[in-house]
Coordinates of C-alpha atoms in Angstrom, one line a residue:
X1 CA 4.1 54.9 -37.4
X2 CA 0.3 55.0 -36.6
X3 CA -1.3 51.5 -36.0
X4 CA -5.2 51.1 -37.0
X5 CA -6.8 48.2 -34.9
X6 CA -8.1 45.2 -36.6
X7 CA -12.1 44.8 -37.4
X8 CA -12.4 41.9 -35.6
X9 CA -10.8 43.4 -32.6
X10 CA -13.6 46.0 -32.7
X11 CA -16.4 43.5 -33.3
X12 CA -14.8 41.8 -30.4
X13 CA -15.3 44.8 -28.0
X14 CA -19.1 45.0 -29.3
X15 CA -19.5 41.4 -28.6
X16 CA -18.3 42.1 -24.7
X17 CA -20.6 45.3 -24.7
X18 CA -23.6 43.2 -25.2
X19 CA -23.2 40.5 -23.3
X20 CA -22.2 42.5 -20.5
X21 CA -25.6 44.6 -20.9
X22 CA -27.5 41.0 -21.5
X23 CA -26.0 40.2 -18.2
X24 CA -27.3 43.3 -16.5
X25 CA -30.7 42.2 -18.0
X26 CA -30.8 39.0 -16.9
X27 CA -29.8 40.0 -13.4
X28 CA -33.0 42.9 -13.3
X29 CA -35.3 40.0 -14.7
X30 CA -34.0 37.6 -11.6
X31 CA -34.3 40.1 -9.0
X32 CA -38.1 41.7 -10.3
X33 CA -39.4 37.8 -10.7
X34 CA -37.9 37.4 -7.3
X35 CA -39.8 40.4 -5.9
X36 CA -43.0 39.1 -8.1
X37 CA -42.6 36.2 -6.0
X38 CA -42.7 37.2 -3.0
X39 CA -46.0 39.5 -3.8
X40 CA -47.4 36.4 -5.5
X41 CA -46.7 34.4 -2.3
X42 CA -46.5 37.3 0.7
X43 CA -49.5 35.3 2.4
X44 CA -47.8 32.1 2.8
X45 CA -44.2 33.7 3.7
X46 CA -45.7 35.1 6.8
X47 CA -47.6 31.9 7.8
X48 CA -44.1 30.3 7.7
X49 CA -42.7 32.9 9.6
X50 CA -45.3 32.9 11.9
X51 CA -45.4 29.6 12.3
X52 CA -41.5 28.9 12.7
X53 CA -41.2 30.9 15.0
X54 CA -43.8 29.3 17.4
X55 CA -42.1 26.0 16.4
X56 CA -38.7 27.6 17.3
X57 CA -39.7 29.3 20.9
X58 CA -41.0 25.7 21.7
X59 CA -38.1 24.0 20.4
X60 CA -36.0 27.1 22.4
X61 CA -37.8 26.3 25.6
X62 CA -38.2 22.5 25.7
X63 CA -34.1 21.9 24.4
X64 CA -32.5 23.5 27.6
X65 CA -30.7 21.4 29.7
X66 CA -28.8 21.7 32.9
X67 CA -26.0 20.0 34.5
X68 CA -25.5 19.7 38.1
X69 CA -21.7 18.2 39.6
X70 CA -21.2 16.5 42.4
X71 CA -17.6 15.4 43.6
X72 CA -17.3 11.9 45.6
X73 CA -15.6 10.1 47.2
X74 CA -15.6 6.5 47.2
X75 CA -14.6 4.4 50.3
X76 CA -13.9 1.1 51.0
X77 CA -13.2 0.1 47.8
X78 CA -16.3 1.1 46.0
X79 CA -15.4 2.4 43.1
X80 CA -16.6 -0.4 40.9
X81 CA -20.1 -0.7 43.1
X82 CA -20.6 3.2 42.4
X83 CA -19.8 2.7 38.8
X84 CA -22.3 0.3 38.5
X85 CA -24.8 1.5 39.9
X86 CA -24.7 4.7 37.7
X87 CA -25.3 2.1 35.0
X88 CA -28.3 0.7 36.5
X89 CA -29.7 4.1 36.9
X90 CA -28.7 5.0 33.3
X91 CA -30.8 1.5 32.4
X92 CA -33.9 1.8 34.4
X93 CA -34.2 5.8 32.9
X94 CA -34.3 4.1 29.8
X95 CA -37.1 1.9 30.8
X96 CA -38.9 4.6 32.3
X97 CA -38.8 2.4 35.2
X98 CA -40.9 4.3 37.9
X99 CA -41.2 1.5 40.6
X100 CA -37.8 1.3 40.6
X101 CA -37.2 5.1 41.2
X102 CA -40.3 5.0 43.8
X103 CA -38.2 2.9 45.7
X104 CA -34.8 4.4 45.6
X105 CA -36.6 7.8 46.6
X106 CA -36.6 9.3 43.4
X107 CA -39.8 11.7 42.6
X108 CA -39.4 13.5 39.8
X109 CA -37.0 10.9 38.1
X110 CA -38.6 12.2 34.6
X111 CA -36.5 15.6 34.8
X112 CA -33.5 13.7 34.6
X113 CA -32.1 12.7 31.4
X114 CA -28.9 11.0 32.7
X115 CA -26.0 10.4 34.8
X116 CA -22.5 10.2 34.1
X117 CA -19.2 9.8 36.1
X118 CA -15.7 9.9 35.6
X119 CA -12.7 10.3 37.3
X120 CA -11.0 13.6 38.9
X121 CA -7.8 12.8 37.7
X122 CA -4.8 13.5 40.0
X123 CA -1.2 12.6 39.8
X124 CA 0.2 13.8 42.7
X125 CA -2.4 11.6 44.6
X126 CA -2.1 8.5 42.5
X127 CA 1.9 8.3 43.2
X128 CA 2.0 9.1 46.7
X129 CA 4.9 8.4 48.3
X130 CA 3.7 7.0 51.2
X131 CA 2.8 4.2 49.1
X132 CA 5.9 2.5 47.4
X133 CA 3.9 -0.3 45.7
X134 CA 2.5 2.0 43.6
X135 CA 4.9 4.8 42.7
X136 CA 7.0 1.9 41.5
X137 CA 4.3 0.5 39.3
X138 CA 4.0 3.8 37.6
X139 CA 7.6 4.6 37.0
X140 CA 7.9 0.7 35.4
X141 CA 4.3 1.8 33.6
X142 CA 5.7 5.4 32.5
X143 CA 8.7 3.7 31.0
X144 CA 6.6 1.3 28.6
X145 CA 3.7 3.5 27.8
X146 CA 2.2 6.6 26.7
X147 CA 1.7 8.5 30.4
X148 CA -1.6 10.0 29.3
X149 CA -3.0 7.1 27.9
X150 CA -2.1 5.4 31.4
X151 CA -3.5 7.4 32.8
X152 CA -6.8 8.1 31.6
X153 CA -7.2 4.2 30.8
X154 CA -10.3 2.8 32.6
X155 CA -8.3 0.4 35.0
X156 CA -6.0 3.0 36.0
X157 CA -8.9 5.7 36.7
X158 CA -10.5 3.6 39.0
X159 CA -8.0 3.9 41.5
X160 CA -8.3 7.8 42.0
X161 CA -9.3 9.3 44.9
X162 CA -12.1 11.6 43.7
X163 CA -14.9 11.0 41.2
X164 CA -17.0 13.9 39.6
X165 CA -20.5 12.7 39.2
X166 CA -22.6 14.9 36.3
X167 CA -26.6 15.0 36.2
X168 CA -28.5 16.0 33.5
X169 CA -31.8 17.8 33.8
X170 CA -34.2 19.5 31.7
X171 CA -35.3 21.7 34.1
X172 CA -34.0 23.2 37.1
X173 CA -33.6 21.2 39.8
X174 CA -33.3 21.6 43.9
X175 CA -30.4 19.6 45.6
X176 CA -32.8 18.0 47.9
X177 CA -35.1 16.8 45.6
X178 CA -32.7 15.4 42.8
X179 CA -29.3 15.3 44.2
X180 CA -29.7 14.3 47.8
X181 CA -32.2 11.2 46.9
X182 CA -29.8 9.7 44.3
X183 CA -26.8 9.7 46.8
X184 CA -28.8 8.3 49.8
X185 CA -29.6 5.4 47.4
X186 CA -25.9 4.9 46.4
X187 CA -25.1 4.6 50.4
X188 CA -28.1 2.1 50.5
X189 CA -25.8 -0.7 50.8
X190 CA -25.8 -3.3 53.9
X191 CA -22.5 -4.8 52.8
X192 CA -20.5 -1.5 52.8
X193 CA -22.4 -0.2 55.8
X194 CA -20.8 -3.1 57.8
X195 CA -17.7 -2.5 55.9
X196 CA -18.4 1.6 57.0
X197 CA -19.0 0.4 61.3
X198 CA -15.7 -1.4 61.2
X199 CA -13.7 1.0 59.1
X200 CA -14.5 4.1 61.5
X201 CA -13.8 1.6 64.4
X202 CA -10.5 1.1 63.1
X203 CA -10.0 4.7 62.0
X204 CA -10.7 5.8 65.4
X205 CA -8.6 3.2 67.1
X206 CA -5.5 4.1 64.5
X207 CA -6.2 7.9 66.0
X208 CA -5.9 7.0 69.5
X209 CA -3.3 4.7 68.9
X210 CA -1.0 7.1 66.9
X211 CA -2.0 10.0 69.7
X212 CA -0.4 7.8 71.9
X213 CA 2.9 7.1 70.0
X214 CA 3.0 10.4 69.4
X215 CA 2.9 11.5 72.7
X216 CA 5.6 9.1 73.8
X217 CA 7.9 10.9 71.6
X218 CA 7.4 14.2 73.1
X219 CA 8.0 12.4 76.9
X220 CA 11.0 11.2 75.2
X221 CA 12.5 14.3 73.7
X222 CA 11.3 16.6 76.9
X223 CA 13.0 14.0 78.9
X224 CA 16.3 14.4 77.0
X225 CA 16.2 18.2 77.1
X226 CA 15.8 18.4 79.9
X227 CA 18.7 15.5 81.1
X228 CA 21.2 17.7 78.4
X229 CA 20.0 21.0 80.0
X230 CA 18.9 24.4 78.1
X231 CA 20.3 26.2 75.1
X232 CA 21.0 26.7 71.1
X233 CA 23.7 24.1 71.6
X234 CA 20.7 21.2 71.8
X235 CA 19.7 22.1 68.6
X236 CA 23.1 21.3 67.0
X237 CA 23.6 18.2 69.1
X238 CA 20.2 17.4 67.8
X239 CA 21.2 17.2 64.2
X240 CA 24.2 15.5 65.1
X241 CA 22.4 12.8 67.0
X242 CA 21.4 10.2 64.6
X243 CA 18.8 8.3 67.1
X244 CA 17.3 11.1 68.3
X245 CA 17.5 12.9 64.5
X246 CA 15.4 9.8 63.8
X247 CA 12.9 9.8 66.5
X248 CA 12.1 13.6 65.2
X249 CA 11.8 12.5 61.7
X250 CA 9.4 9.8 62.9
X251 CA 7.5 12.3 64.5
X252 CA 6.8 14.9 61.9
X253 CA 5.8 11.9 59.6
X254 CA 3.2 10.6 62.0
X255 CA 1.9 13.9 63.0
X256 CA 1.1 13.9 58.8
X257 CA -0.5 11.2 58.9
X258 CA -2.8 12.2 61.8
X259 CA -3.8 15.0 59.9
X260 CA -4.8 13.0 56.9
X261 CA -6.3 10.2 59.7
X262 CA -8.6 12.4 60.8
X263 CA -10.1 13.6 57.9
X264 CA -10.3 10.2 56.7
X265 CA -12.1 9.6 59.5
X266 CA -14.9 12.5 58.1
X267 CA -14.8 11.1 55.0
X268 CA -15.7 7.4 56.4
X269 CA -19.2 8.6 57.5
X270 CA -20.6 7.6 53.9
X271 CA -19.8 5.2 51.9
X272 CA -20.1 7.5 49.0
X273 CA -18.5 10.9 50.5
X274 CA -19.9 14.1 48.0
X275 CA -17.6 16.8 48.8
X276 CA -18.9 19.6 46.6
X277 CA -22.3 20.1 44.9
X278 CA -22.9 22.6 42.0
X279 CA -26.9 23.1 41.0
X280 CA -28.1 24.2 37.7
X281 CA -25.2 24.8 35.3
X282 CA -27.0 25.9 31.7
X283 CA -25.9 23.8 28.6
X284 CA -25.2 26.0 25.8
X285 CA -24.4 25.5 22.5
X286 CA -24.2 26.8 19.3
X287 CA -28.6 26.3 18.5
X288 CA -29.5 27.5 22.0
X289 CA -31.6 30.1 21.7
X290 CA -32.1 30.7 17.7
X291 CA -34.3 28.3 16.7
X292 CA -37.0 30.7 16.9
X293 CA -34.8 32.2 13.7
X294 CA -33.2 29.4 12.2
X295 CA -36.8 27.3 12.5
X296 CA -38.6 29.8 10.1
X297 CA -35.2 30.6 7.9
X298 CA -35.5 26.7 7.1
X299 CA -39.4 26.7 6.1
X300 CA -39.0 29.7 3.8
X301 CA -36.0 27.8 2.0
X302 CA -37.6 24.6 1.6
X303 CA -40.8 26.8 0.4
X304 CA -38.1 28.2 -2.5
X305 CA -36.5 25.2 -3.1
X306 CA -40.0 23.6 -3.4
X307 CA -41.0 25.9 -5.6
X308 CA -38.4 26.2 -7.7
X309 CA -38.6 22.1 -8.3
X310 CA -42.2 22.8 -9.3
X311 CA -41.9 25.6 -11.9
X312 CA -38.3 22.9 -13.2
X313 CA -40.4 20.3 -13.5
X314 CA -43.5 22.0 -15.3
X315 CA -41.2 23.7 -18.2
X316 CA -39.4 20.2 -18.5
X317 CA -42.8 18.2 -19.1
X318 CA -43.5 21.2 -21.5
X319 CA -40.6 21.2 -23.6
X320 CA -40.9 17.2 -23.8
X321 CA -44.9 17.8 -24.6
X322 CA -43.5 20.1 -28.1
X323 CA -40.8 17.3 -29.0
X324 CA -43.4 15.1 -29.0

């Protein structure tokens, strides 16, 4: 059986037909006052075009940044004297304090922005064996505590070996003129340079001391191979020999420790030891380089958005002007 559609259903449909059309209309009205206003205002765009753009290549060219690392190594307990002397520097940059970088060295102190440090964390240093004292503190630490947290806590990153020391410029910068004046100043220090005579005194007397031990205990063993005679057998009799199985043990432990005497005994020569410098690393980030487009983007919206309020705030008044 045939069904016939309801009128209303029909008037409905015409309903959607012209609004859908009005729709169209409105959109063609938007986008040809749109194109109006830019003809209208075409002059003025391109001054803020122009204009943003120059502001954005200056903002391009004056906002880069560079970073330059340097790795140290703090002796004689110094860690705290180095920290605080970044914070001084940190202080008198601040106060643009150029008698006090004319002193330390310091020319173009202005290129730098600032100085930070923090500590090359290192586990396998921190819980050497060789020192009990403190691989039993850590286990009794690791047991209570979050182990990163320990770790990375400021009285427990003091006490790493290695430091990395970052500089920020805005420009680029030579080693001798930026890096090599700030570290002579943190190894400006009478107290540790006495501290730095006696420790490479000592350092050099431990040397020649354990060269000495050392070479007892090869008279010793070349005076028992050759009282036991020649052959594979000594090496058997060697394992079996507790004492002597000792003496060798004691050897290969202090022949380590030569090895890390002696480049202690490099290390000693500054207070402040750098062991790597890297110049000039760019900062980049998610602006660098686009303001010269994002600078004159910004000018042309607020132009709009200015405009916009205007023309809002004219019809308003208007329609408040006929109530009235």
């Amino acid at each position: 059986m045939a069904h016939t559609p309801p009128e209303n259903q029909e008037i409905d449909l015409t309903k959607v037909a012209r609004s859908v059309r009005a729709s169209f209309s409105r959109a063609n009205d938007s986008i040809f006052d749109g194109i109006l206003f830019i003809k209208r205002n075409i002059v003025i765009f391109i001054i803020l075009i122009i204009v943003g753009a120059a502001l954005g290549f200056y903002l391009d060219s004056s906002s880069k940044s560079y970073e330059h690392k340097v790795n140290v190594i703090p002796n004689f307990q110094s860690v705290d004297y180095l920290y605080s002397e970044i914070d001084l520097l940190n202080a008198k940059l601040r106060e643009n304090d150029s008698a006090f970088f004319k002193k330390a060295g310091i020319k173009n102190f202005k290129n730098l922005s600032k100085v930070e440090i923090e500590p090359i964390v290192d586990i396998y240093q921190f819980i050497d064996n060789s020192d009990e004292k403190r691989l039993a503190l850590f286990k009794i630490l690791a047991e209570n505590g979050d182990l990163k947290k320990i770790l990375e806590e400021n009285t427990t990153s003091k006490n790493y070996k290695s430091h990395l020391i970052t500089f920020t410029t805005k420009k680029v910068s030579q080693q001798s003129e930026l890096i090599d004046p700030i570290m002579e100043h943190f190894n400006n220090s009478t107290y540790f340079d006495t501290i730095k005579r006696q420790s490479i005194e000592s350092q050099i007397e431990k040397i020649s001391s354990t060269d000495s031990i050392i070479a007892q205990i090869d008279n010793i063993l070349n005076d028992y191979s050759k009282s036991s005679g020649s052959g594979n057998s000594n090496l058997v009799y060697y394992k079996d020999n507790t004492d002597l199985n000792e003496i060798i043990n004691i050897k290969s432990y202090m022949v380590r420790e030569q090895a890390k005497n002696r480049i202690d005994l490099i290390n000693f020569q500054k207070t402040v030891k750098d062991s790597s410098v890297i110049m000039n690393i760019k900062n980049y980030s998610a602006l660098t380089g686009r303001m010269k487009v994002i600078v004159p983007v910004i000018f042309i919206l607020l132009f709009v958005f200015f405009r916009m309020f205007v023309s809002y705030y004219k019809n308003q008044t208007y329609k408040r002007s006929l109530i009235n």
